[in-house]
Amino acid sequence: MTTAVATRTATAARGRRRVEPGRLLLYGCAILVTLFMLTPVYLIALAALSPAQAIFDYPHPLIPTGISLDNIQFFLTFQGIVPALVRSLIVGGLTVVLSLLLGCPAGYALARYWFRGKDLLQLMLVNVRAIPMVIIAVPLLVTFIELNLDDSVISVALVHAAITLPLTILISASVFVRVPAELEEAAMSLGAGRLGAVLRVVLPNSVPGLATAALFAFVTSWNEVFVAVILTLRNTTLPAALVQQLQESPVGFRFAGGLCLTIPAFVFIFFMRPYLFNAFGVGGR
Amino acid sequence: MADIRIEQITKRYGGTVALDDVSLMVHDQEFMVLLGPSGCGKTTLLRMIAGFERPDEGTIVIDGRDVTEVPPGKRGLAMVFQSYALFPHLKVFDNIAFGLRMHGVSPPDVKQRVGSAAELMQIARLLDRYPTQLSGGQRQRVAVARALVMEPAVILMDEPLSNLDALLRLQMRAELKRLLHEAKTTAVYVTHDQIEALSMGDRTAVMRDGRLLQVDTPMMVYEHPGDVFVAQFIGTPPMNVLRARMGEREVDVEGHALSIGVQNGYRPGEEVAVGVRAEKIEVSHEQGDGALPAEVAVVEPLGSHLLLTLALGSQVIKVATHTDFQVKPHDQVWLRPEQGSLRLLGRAAEEY
């Protein structure tokens, strides 16, 4: 037993000696960033889960004094909230699917081929974000009304896909570039067509990067308010519904709404996490 | 079982000519080595046979069928890549089975054929692993198995041994040669390693700047190089190339006449390049008939023989001799090329 303790202290000492200043700094920064991101989330969760009247306590306690689901329950049973949440999930899902379906072929073209205007296209992809949504919102709405698509989940998903498409294209292009062309050629020499080679070899080896693109698309769609408010009236998404009701709702309701908005994004990131880490070359299966 | 006929292939990339009017005939079951320095067009030619590149001019005919416009998977050939190009997301078994499955082979047959290919390449116990869990030599074996399992009429190899360490390369060289001989496939093998070219191929095609310089058996390329470049690219050490002046039936090297027989196409008095292999020169301490005086500069014992670097007048010459020849730097010795070992390599215009 004494030897066990001795070895343990020895390894501890060795471990302590091995800590480099650079690593310490890195972890320090990581902790600071994490705190910066998590503090508001924590405060929102704290308020949302407190009893309705405790929100107005002063000084406000930083640890929960009593857990209560009153706020959450009130929020979730409020007229139209659950359908809006479901619509938000549908819009997010559709956005991811549309964005990947349209973005991957474009990304593949950028990664593998040279064509006239390629550089210009890449430049424009980056600049799409510079066009203010406000300017095209009304024409968009008019177009959707003409197409009988106004006030629908599809219309919002289409616009969200358009918003996320440039990033999806750029991410997927950078992912495909990293898959050696020789792998595709090997597949083709073994009898696959180009499409077969892409489906059987390139895509399976691009999962981490494409998961990143999917994540960005989903979170962008999930957080997007402006387009959703303009394009929908009754069939609106959760953030848009919240924005419309925020003014005339009690404080507890707002916090519960805030919490419910953050949770799905967290869940999505949680499941994407293993792929994300792979995408950035950290960790591994 | 197929022959390959490459007819007047030209390929340009922008302003540079990668292949310049190349014609080559590879016979059925022949092992053809494409040899040349990097950028000579050998890989481009191989990729063109594979179907990854399209020629600007010319045609490629495999087994009597014009395949110039046929996609890679439908040419009845398999390829081994320099990087092996194993699919990282598939286990070894599925890597080898990939081509069979693409061709709709039934699952029991796939299992059986993958099994025997793995047996042949001695990787049967690795079938459950992913490529990242294999060593370089094992990956190489998987890559070859993946090609051989297709029982292709033609197998193409792009520097398949260049990523292996020296000892393993030596082993695989002999094994590949045996395997391809037994598989009775036509093989086209690209390398920049002249030893591989000499040891493996039935014939060697030496390339430079997108052109074929010489296509011959390894011994012919070694003993009768067509020009100065081939002479100096093949062999360790490279063939000695000496500046000389053409005579009637002899050449004049540094003021000494060497008999060379009648040569057509050269006029007496012309400056020519004369080649002679290091091991085809007798070296002696005594002056003999037709011997040239030279001064020893460097003595390198190489185990099997002694490599001497000597000054022959203003020129440098290398000679391989027996290890028991007693010599030291600054010794004066006499050199005598063996009968019939001198090669005329062209007019002495080029640099060498």
XYZ file of C-alpha atoms in Angstrom:
637
model
C 0.000 0.000 0.000
C 2.816 2.358 0.844
C 4.390 1.574 -2.507
C 1.092 2.349 -4.204
C 0.967 5.708 -2.487
C 4.597 6.300 -3.345
C 4.058 5.593 -7.043
C 0.973 7.719 -7.040
C 2.798 10.700 -5.574
C 5.655 10.034 -7.942
C 3.380 10.112 -10.985
C 1.659 13.169 -9.568
C 5.007 14.885 -9.218
C 6.003 13.854 -12.719
C 2.650 15.053 -13.988
C 3.083 18.379 -12.286
C 6.540 18.832 -13.689
C 5.290 18.145 -17.209
C 2.840 21.095 -17.280
C 4.215 23.618 -19.728
C 3.381 27.331 -19.498
C 1.937 27.329 -23.026
C -0.436 24.532 -22.172
C -1.459 26.273 -18.971
C -2.237 29.433 -20.910
C -4.251 27.448 -23.446
C -6.371 25.802 -20.790
C -6.776 29.114 -18.968
C -8.102 30.728 -22.123
C -10.368 27.760 -22.805
C -11.848 28.043 -19.325
C -12.363 31.805 -19.697
C -14.101 31.385 -23.069
C -16.277 28.600 -21.696
C -17.268 30.757 -18.709
C -18.045 33.654 -21.023
C -20.336 31.441 -23.099
C -21.960 29.542 -20.270
C -22.648 32.344 -17.778
C -25.620 33.852 -19.659
C -26.979 30.371 -20.341
C -26.688 29.551 -16.679
C -28.410 32.784 -15.616
C -31.246 32.157 -18.060
C -31.645 28.588 -16.871
C -31.542 29.759 -13.265
C -34.294 32.287 -13.824
C -36.372 29.938 -15.936
C -36.270 27.218 -13.320
C -36.918 29.486 -10.337
C -40.381 29.971 -8.872
C -42.159 32.815 -10.647
C -41.782 35.379 -7.849
C -38.119 34.507 -7.068
C -37.003 36.234 -10.262
C -37.545 39.585 -8.593
C -35.517 38.697 -5.469
C -32.805 41.227 -4.720
C -29.887 40.556 -4.371
C -30.437 37.746 -6.793
C -29.050 34.379 -5.581
C -26.529 32.764 -7.952
C -27.468 29.247 -6.899
C -30.997 27.868 -7.275
C -33.001 28.371 -4.073
C -35.893 26.226 -5.206
C -36.455 24.376 -8.460
C -39.794 25.046 -10.082
C -41.087 24.047 -13.496
C -43.905 26.593 -13.332
C -42.327 28.944 -15.854
C -41.481 26.159 -18.306
C -44.935 24.674 -17.974
C -46.582 28.044 -18.487
C -44.418 28.631 -21.544
C -45.006 25.232 -23.118
C -48.749 25.281 -22.565
C -49.058 28.796 -23.932
C -51.117 28.972 -27.087
C -49.067 28.132 -30.225
C -45.680 27.631 -28.587
C -45.327 23.875 -29.056
C -46.443 23.974 -32.717
C -43.942 26.824 -33.288
C -41.203 24.719 -31.715
C -42.090 21.803 -33.970
C -42.099 24.118 -36.989
C -38.692 25.455 -35.985
C -37.330 21.917 -35.889
C -38.853 21.160 -39.297
C -37.465 24.368 -40.799
C -34.040 23.602 -39.304
C -34.103 20.064 -40.652
C -35.250 21.166 -44.108
C -32.592 23.875 -44.150
C -29.882 21.317 -43.380
C -31.129 18.920 -46.055
C -31.567 21.594 -48.750
C -28.305 23.286 -47.897
C -26.317 20.026 -48.092
C -28.132 18.739 -51.180
C -27.403 21.943 -53.097
C -24.134 22.868 -51.417
C -22.241 19.570 -51.703
C -22.287 19.343 -55.512
C -21.192 22.979 -55.730
C -18.473 22.375 -53.159
C -17.340 19.299 -55.078
C -17.109 21.309 -58.295
C -15.021 23.969 -56.550
C -12.786 21.320 -55.011
C -12.131 19.170 -58.067
C -12.530 21.218 -61.219
C -11.156 24.352 -62.723
C -13.722 26.347 -64.618
C -14.105 29.856 -65.980
C -15.136 32.314 -63.279
C -14.246 30.004 -60.403
C -12.378 32.672 -58.448
C -15.168 35.192 -59.008
C -17.721 32.651 -57.815
C -15.790 32.008 -54.636
C -15.496 35.732 -54.001
C -19.216 36.215 -54.550
C -20.039 33.356 -52.218
C -18.305 35.198 -49.439
C -20.020 38.455 -50.368
C -23.548 37.048 -50.369
C -23.611 37.746 -46.667
C -23.100 41.434 -47.368
C -26.553 41.793 -48.973
C -28.957 42.977 -46.275
C -31.963 40.739 -45.847
C -34.153 43.811 -45.390
C -33.702 44.790 -49.026
C -34.813 41.482 -50.510
C -37.366 40.562 -47.841
C -40.343 42.298 -49.444
C -39.680 41.051 -53.008
C -39.243 37.603 -51.515
C -42.566 37.828 -49.749
C -44.272 38.995 -52.965
C -42.716 36.083 -54.856
C -43.843 33.569 -52.272
C -47.368 34.996 -52.323
C -47.405 34.581 -56.093
C -46.217 30.995 -55.675
C -48.807 30.369 -52.953
C -45.973 29.553 -50.573
C -46.434 32.467 -48.183
C -46.919 31.785 -44.487
C -45.429 28.292 -44.905
C -42.600 26.292 -43.411
C -41.218 25.628 -46.903
C -40.757 29.315 -47.706
C -38.776 29.950 -44.530
C -36.668 26.835 -45.078
C -35.933 27.895 -48.673
C -34.682 31.308 -47.580
C -32.714 29.819 -44.694
C -31.113 27.359 -47.116
C -30.173 30.302 -49.335
C -28.648 32.112 -46.364
C -26.605 29.085 -45.279
C -25.667 27.894 -48.761
C -22.471 29.960 -49.209
C -20.967 28.655 -45.986
C -22.057 25.088 -46.779
C -20.414 25.328 -50.206
C -17.169 26.714 -48.797
C -17.004 24.173 -45.977
C -17.817 21.206 -48.211
C -15.309 22.375 -50.828
C -12.580 22.513 -48.191
C -13.616 19.063 -46.966
C -13.627 17.503 -50.438
C -10.263 19.025 -51.273
C -8.797 17.052 -48.397
C -10.053 13.724 -49.765
C -7.251 12.592 -52.097
C -8.302 12.476 -55.749
C -6.465 9.150 -55.983
C -9.160 7.554 -53.812
C -11.768 8.525 -56.378
C -9.569 7.303 -59.204
C -9.052 4.011 -57.415
C -12.823 3.612 -57.088
C -13.291 4.490 -60.749
C -10.592 2.079 -61.893
C -12.437 -0.620 -59.934
C -15.635 -0.013 -61.854
C -17.400 2.888 -60.156
C -18.617 5.874 -62.141
C -17.761 9.369 -60.951
C -21.018 9.655 -59.024
C -20.523 6.197 -57.545
C -17.003 7.113 -56.497
C -18.294 10.270 -54.802
C -21.103 8.439 -53.002
C -19.076 5.407 -51.943
C -15.693 6.942 -51.236
C -15.710 10.743 -51.001
C -18.845 11.234 -48.891
C -18.059 8.538 -46.274
C -14.665 10.153 -45.795
C -16.204 13.629 -45.507
C -18.724 12.956 -42.751
C -16.999 15.053 -40.060
C -16.693 18.128 -42.257
C -20.218 17.827 -43.611
C -21.505 17.459 -40.046
C -19.896 20.824 -39.334
C -21.688 22.345 -42.301
C -24.960 20.793 -41.138
C -24.428 22.196 -37.666
C -23.862 25.722 -38.942
C -26.909 25.466 -41.176
C -29.132 24.215 -38.379
C -28.014 26.772 -35.811
C -28.293 29.613 -38.333
C -31.820 28.570 -39.189
C -32.737 28.032 -35.571
C -31.604 31.518 -34.561
C -32.957 33.354 -37.584
C -35.792 35.717 -36.715
C -36.149 38.387 -39.368
C -37.075 36.231 -42.376
C -39.380 34.098 -40.272
C -41.245 37.159 -38.995
C -41.611 38.673 -42.473
C -42.601 35.521 -44.344
C -44.984 33.922 -41.867
C -48.054 35.058 -40.033
C -49.680 32.093 -38.305
C -47.197 29.305 -39.195
C -44.261 30.979 -37.576
C -41.097 29.542 -36.031
C -40.238 29.624 -32.333
C -37.866 32.599 -32.331
C -40.315 34.590 -34.428
C -43.185 33.639 -32.128
C -41.139 34.692 -29.133
C -40.212 38.024 -30.663
C -43.877 38.717 -31.325
C -44.893 37.827 -27.789
C -41.925 39.045 -25.826
C -43.272 42.564 -25.216
C -46.479 41.556 -23.616
C -45.310 38.536 -21.617
C -44.195 38.192 -17.996
C -40.477 37.998 -17.216
C -40.620 34.320 -16.195
C -42.148 33.466 -19.558
C -39.307 35.197 -21.378
C -36.647 33.288 -19.495
C -38.430 29.984 -20.087
C -38.588 30.868 -23.793
C -34.904 31.704 -23.817
C -34.021 28.384 -22.249
C -36.219 26.439 -24.658
C -34.506 28.247 -27.542
C -31.009 27.265 -26.433
C -31.657 23.621 -25.554
C -32.216 22.158 -29.066
C -29.051 23.852 -30.334
C -27.145 22.319 -27.439
C -28.610 18.884 -28.129
C -27.712 19.179 -31.814
C -24.139 20.223 -31.010
C -23.862 17.404 -28.477
C -24.638 14.771 -31.100
C -22.438 16.426 -33.726
C -19.545 16.804 -31.308
C -17.579 13.621 -32.157
C -17.645 14.525 -35.841
C -16.764 18.148 -35.147
C -13.672 17.209 -33.200
C -12.591 14.976 -36.042
C -13.156 17.772 -38.498
C -10.638 19.924 -36.718
C -8.149 17.106 -36.329
C -8.590 16.860 -32.559
C -9.393 13.621 -30.785
C -10.482 10.747 -32.959
C -12.490 7.577 -32.930
C -4.854 -11.421 -71.589
C -4.415 -8.331 -73.676
C -1.940 -6.252 -75.562
C -1.837 -2.469 -75.449
C -1.234 -0.358 -78.508
C -0.455 3.293 -77.874
C -0.577 5.215 -81.118
C 0.856 8.702 -81.571
C -0.345 10.101 -78.275
C 0.124 13.816 -77.679
C -0.961 15.638 -74.536
C -0.503 19.313 -73.752
C -1.128 21.159 -70.492
C -1.362 24.815 -71.377
C 1.935 25.622 -73.042
C 3.873 22.545 -71.944
C 3.860 19.306 -73.889
C 3.532 16.393 -71.461
C 3.541 13.693 -74.133
C 4.934 14.308 -77.582
C 3.812 11.859 -80.273
C 4.368 8.720 -78.177
C 3.800 5.316 -79.755
C 4.361 2.111 -77.803
C 3.346 -1.487 -78.184
C 2.990 -3.600 -75.049
C 2.612 -7.296 -75.848
C 0.241 -9.735 -74.188
C 1.546 -10.777 -70.738
C 4.541 -8.522 -71.092
C 5.979 -6.601 -68.143
C 6.673 -3.130 -69.522
C 8.486 -0.609 -67.358
C 8.166 3.114 -68.061
C 11.337 4.690 -66.747
C 12.388 8.298 -66.570
C 13.112 11.255 -64.304
C 10.202 13.103 -62.696
C 8.262 15.203 -65.160
C 9.173 13.024 -68.135
C 5.542 12.082 -68.809
C 5.642 8.463 -67.665
C 2.874 8.895 -65.098
C 0.774 10.885 -67.568
C 1.107 8.034 -70.058
C 0.078 5.490 -67.414
C -2.911 7.594 -66.351
C -3.879 7.831 -69.980
C -3.869 4.043 -70.330
C -5.946 3.912 -67.127
C -8.419 6.426 -68.512
C -7.895 9.277 -66.059
C -6.481 11.544 -68.741
C -7.653 12.012 -72.279
C -5.080 12.442 -75.043
C -5.248 15.529 -77.243
C -4.251 13.381 -80.189
C -3.782 9.683 -80.763
C -5.510 6.496 -79.699
C -5.112 3.759 -77.108
C -6.118 0.244 -78.110
C -6.376 -2.527 -75.522
C -6.919 -6.070 -76.764
C -7.980 -4.797 -80.167
C -10.567 -2.397 -78.744
C -10.155 1.382 -79.056
C -10.557 2.561 -75.444
C -9.517 6.186 -75.919
C -13.006 7.369 -74.919
C -13.854 4.477 -72.564
C -14.141 5.356 -68.837
C -11.574 3.833 -66.413
C -13.824 1.173 -64.890
C -14.715 -0.319 -68.250
C -11.246 -0.927 -69.671
C -10.676 -4.269 -67.984
C -7.649 -3.063 -66.082
C -6.669 -2.518 -62.466
C -4.271 -0.023 -61.000
C -1.952 0.117 -58.006
C -1.347 3.678 -56.878
C 1.811 5.209 -55.495
C -0.048 6.255 -52.329
C -1.909 2.889 -52.371
C -5.210 4.851 -52.297
C -6.839 2.413 -49.887
C -10.306 3.519 -48.794
C -9.830 4.659 -45.179
C -13.456 4.072 -44.174
C -13.467 0.424 -45.298
C -11.841 -2.594 -43.692
C -9.230 -4.508 -45.658
C -11.819 -7.098 -46.719
C -14.165 -4.441 -48.094
C -11.288 -2.644 -49.780
C -10.376 -5.775 -51.705
C -14.053 -6.602 -52.341
C -14.865 -3.108 -53.656
C -14.232 -3.807 -57.327
C -15.926 -7.212 -57.264
C -19.032 -5.692 -55.722
C -19.038 -2.877 -58.278
C -19.086 -5.557 -60.953
C -22.003 -7.367 -59.335
C -20.134 -10.488 -58.236
C -22.309 -12.584 -55.910
C -21.494 -12.376 -52.164
C -20.245 -15.991 -51.825
C -17.927 -15.495 -54.804
C -16.733 -12.183 -53.365
C -15.863 -13.902 -50.103
C -14.077 -16.715 -51.858
C -12.088 -14.511 -54.246
C -11.115 -11.969 -51.581
C -10.027 -14.887 -49.426
C -7.729 -16.354 -52.049
C -6.302 -12.942 -53.019
C -5.566 -12.260 -49.352
C -3.986 -15.704 -49.083
C -1.817 -14.983 -52.112
C -0.623 -11.672 -50.655
C -0.285 -13.156 -47.142
C -2.684 -10.692 -45.563
C -5.482 -13.115 -44.629
C -5.195 -12.246 -40.935
C -5.527 -8.504 -41.622
C -8.921 -8.606 -43.335
C -10.715 -7.195 -40.273
C -8.483 -4.153 -39.887
C -8.776 -0.635 -41.174
C -6.002 0.680 -43.460
C -4.783 3.105 -40.771
C -4.004 0.095 -38.569
C -1.572 -1.338 -41.123
C 2.122 -0.784 -41.747
C 3.342 0.580 -45.071
C 4.291 -2.868 -46.341
C 0.911 -4.312 -45.379
C -0.923 -1.465 -47.118
C 1.137 -2.144 -50.207
C 0.025 -5.793 -50.100
C -3.623 -4.796 -49.718
C -3.324 -2.444 -52.687
C -1.868 -5.207 -54.854
C -4.514 -7.679 -53.643
C -7.256 -5.186 -54.505
C -5.932 -5.009 -58.054
C -5.164 -8.726 -58.511
C -8.555 -9.873 -57.193
C -10.137 -8.319 -60.279
C -8.146 -10.777 -62.428
C -7.490 -7.881 -64.801
C -6.187 -8.331 -68.316
C -3.916 -5.362 -67.689
C -2.443 -4.184 -64.414
C -1.011 -0.684 -64.068
C 1.412 0.281 -61.329
C 2.499 3.812 -60.481
C 5.739 3.660 -58.493
C 4.210 1.088 -56.128
C 7.399 0.484 -54.173
C 8.590 4.055 -53.729
C 7.032 4.464 -50.282
C 8.643 1.369 -48.788
C 11.949 1.285 -46.958
C 14.938 -0.135 -48.801
C 14.892 -3.697 -47.443
C 11.147 -4.155 -47.929
C 11.420 -2.729 -51.419
C 13.968 -5.390 -52.325
C 11.637 -8.134 -51.071
C 8.530 -6.786 -52.755
C 10.386 -6.300 -56.024
C 11.032 -10.000 -56.403
C 7.600 -10.936 -55.061
C 5.749 -8.581 -57.414
C 7.701 -9.904 -60.367
C 6.776 -13.486 -59.463
C 3.115 -12.621 -58.798
C 2.638 -10.803 -62.064
C 4.358 -13.584 -63.960
C 2.043 -16.141 -62.380
C -1.061 -14.013 -62.869
C -0.241 -13.918 -66.597
C -1.435 -10.322 -66.883
C 0.003 -7.604 -69.029
C 1.695 -5.093 -66.750
C 2.733 -1.480 -67.193
C 4.928 -0.298 -64.377
C 6.064 3.275 -63.825
C 9.236 4.000 -61.901
C 12.079 6.474 -61.687
C 14.295 3.809 -60.131
C 16.538 2.354 -62.823
C 17.346 -0.702 -60.691
C 13.639 -1.587 -60.577
C 13.414 -1.057 -64.301
C 16.367 -3.337 -64.984
C 15.365 -6.059 -62.547
C 11.625 -6.308 -63.115
C 10.721 -5.543 -66.676
C 10.648 -7.720 -69.773
C 11.218 -4.463 -71.598
C 11.986 -0.942 -70.478
C 10.748 2.237 -72.129
C 12.995 5.148 -71.223
C 11.273 8.515 -71.366
C 12.387 12.111 -71.205
C 10.542 15.390 -71.767
C 7.425 13.603 -72.984
C 9.221 11.509 -75.572
C 10.210 7.856 -75.741
C 13.977 7.643 -76.073
C 14.458 3.891 -76.219
C 12.343 0.774 -75.826
C 14.358 -2.393 -75.316
C 15.075 -5.280 -73.002
C 16.818 -4.198 -69.797
C 20.162 -5.656 -70.891
C 19.972 -3.932 -74.280
C 19.158 -0.604 -72.631
C 22.030 -1.149 -70.235
C 24.598 -2.314 -72.762
C 23.497 -0.403 -75.845
C 22.005 2.895 -74.707
C 20.656 4.925 -77.605
C 21.991 8.242 -76.436
C 23.938 10.051 -73.746
C 20.864 10.538 -71.552
C 19.935 6.856 -71.411
C 23.591 5.944 -70.867
C 23.816 8.198 -67.846
C 20.341 7.509 -66.443
C 20.770 3.751 -66.234
C 23.328 1.872 -64.203
C 25.219 2.563 -60.983
C 27.597 4.184 -61.606
C 26.249 5.745 -64.816
C 28.020 4.908 -68.030
C 31.208 6.874 -68.614
C 30.731 9.349 -71.432
C 33.916 10.654 -73.008
C 34.471 13.388 -75.543
C 36.305 11.988 -78.550
C 37.175 12.761 -82.139
C 36.011 10.397 -84.844
C 38.671 8.692 -86.964
C 38.394 6.175 -89.810
C 37.925 3.015 -87.739
C 38.808 4.412 -84.374
C 38.113 7.299 -82.028
C 40.645 9.619 -80.511
C 40.241 10.075 -76.749
C 42.621 12.558 -75.189
C 45.169 11.873 -77.892
C 44.924 8.078 -77.715
C 43.306 6.039 -80.487
C 40.705 3.439 -79.508
C 39.439 0.943 -82.080
C 35.676 1.173 -82.602
C 35.053 -0.403 -86.013
C 33.197 1.170 -88.911
C 30.431 3.524 -87.903
C 27.928 4.813 -90.425
C 26.642 8.325 -90.193
C 29.762 9.890 -88.747
C 32.485 11.668 -90.647
C 36.123 11.488 -89.640
C 37.076 14.509 -87.561
C 33.666 14.895 -85.949
C 33.364 15.463 -82.194
C 31.494 12.498 -80.724
C 30.400 11.144 -77.333
C 31.736 7.679 -76.558
C 30.265 5.574 -73.757
C 31.858 2.763 -71.813
C 30.645 0.971 -68.670
C 32.825 1.155 -65.587
C 33.058 -2.642 -65.325
C 34.087 -2.992 -68.982
C 37.438 -1.306 -68.427
C 40.522 -3.242 -67.402
C 42.844 -1.374 -65.111
C 46.484 -2.272 -64.708
C 49.729 -0.918 -63.271
C 51.572 -1.907 -66.459
C 51.293 -0.262 -69.807
C 49.641 -2.584 -72.324
C 48.612 -2.412 -75.973
C 46.080 0.377 -76.618
C 45.990 1.381 -72.949
C 45.327 4.944 -71.793
C 47.216 6.544 -68.924
C 45.110 7.897 -66.077
C 45.645 9.233 -62.588
C 43.661 7.853 -59.647
C 41.678 10.523 -57.811
C 39.355 8.554 -55.483
C 39.301 4.919 -54.325
C 35.954 3.600 -53.024
C 35.794 0.016 -51.733
C 32.165 -1.124 -52.212
C 32.419 -4.661 -50.883
C 31.799 -6.554 -54.089
C 34.165 -4.380 -56.081
C 36.408 -1.349 -55.980
C 35.199 1.858 -57.610
C 37.934 4.132 -58.899
C 37.477 7.703 -60.025
C 40.290 8.722 -62.355
C 41.472 11.674 -64.349
C 41.888 10.763 -68.011
C 43.534 13.866 -69.370
C 40.985 16.618 -68.749
C 38.101 14.132 -68.409
C 36.791 12.120 -65.472
C 36.196 8.372 -65.774
C 34.940 5.768 -63.319
C 36.208 2.208 -63.324
C 35.050 -0.830 -61.348
C 37.730 -3.385 -60.562
C 38.517 -6.280 -58.241
C 38.869 -5.565 -54.566
C 42.378 -7.053 -54.524
C 43.713 -4.403 -56.910
C 46.238 -2.441 -54.878
C 45.912 1.267 -55.576
C 45.917 4.636 -53.849
C 45.163 8.222 -54.913
C 47.682 9.896 -57.273
C 48.833 6.499 -58.595
C 49.402 6.377 -62.323
C 47.515 3.439 -63.892
C 46.637 2.188 -67.373
C 43.103 1.725 -68.636
C 42.015 -0.586 -71.452
C 38.345 -0.831 -72.520
C 37.268 -4.405 -73.308
C 36.909 -5.420 -76.920
C 33.603 -4.170 -78.304
C 32.588 -2.280 -75.173
C 32.750 1.212 -76.643
C 29.414 2.776 -77.645
C 28.968 5.749 -79.916
C 26.292 7.890 -78.301
C 25.976 10.686 -80.809
C 27.651 13.906 -81.662
C 29.203 15.674 -78.723
C 26.830 18.622 -78.756
C 24.865 17.898 -75.630
C 26.094 18.585 -72.155
C 27.255 15.685 -70.084
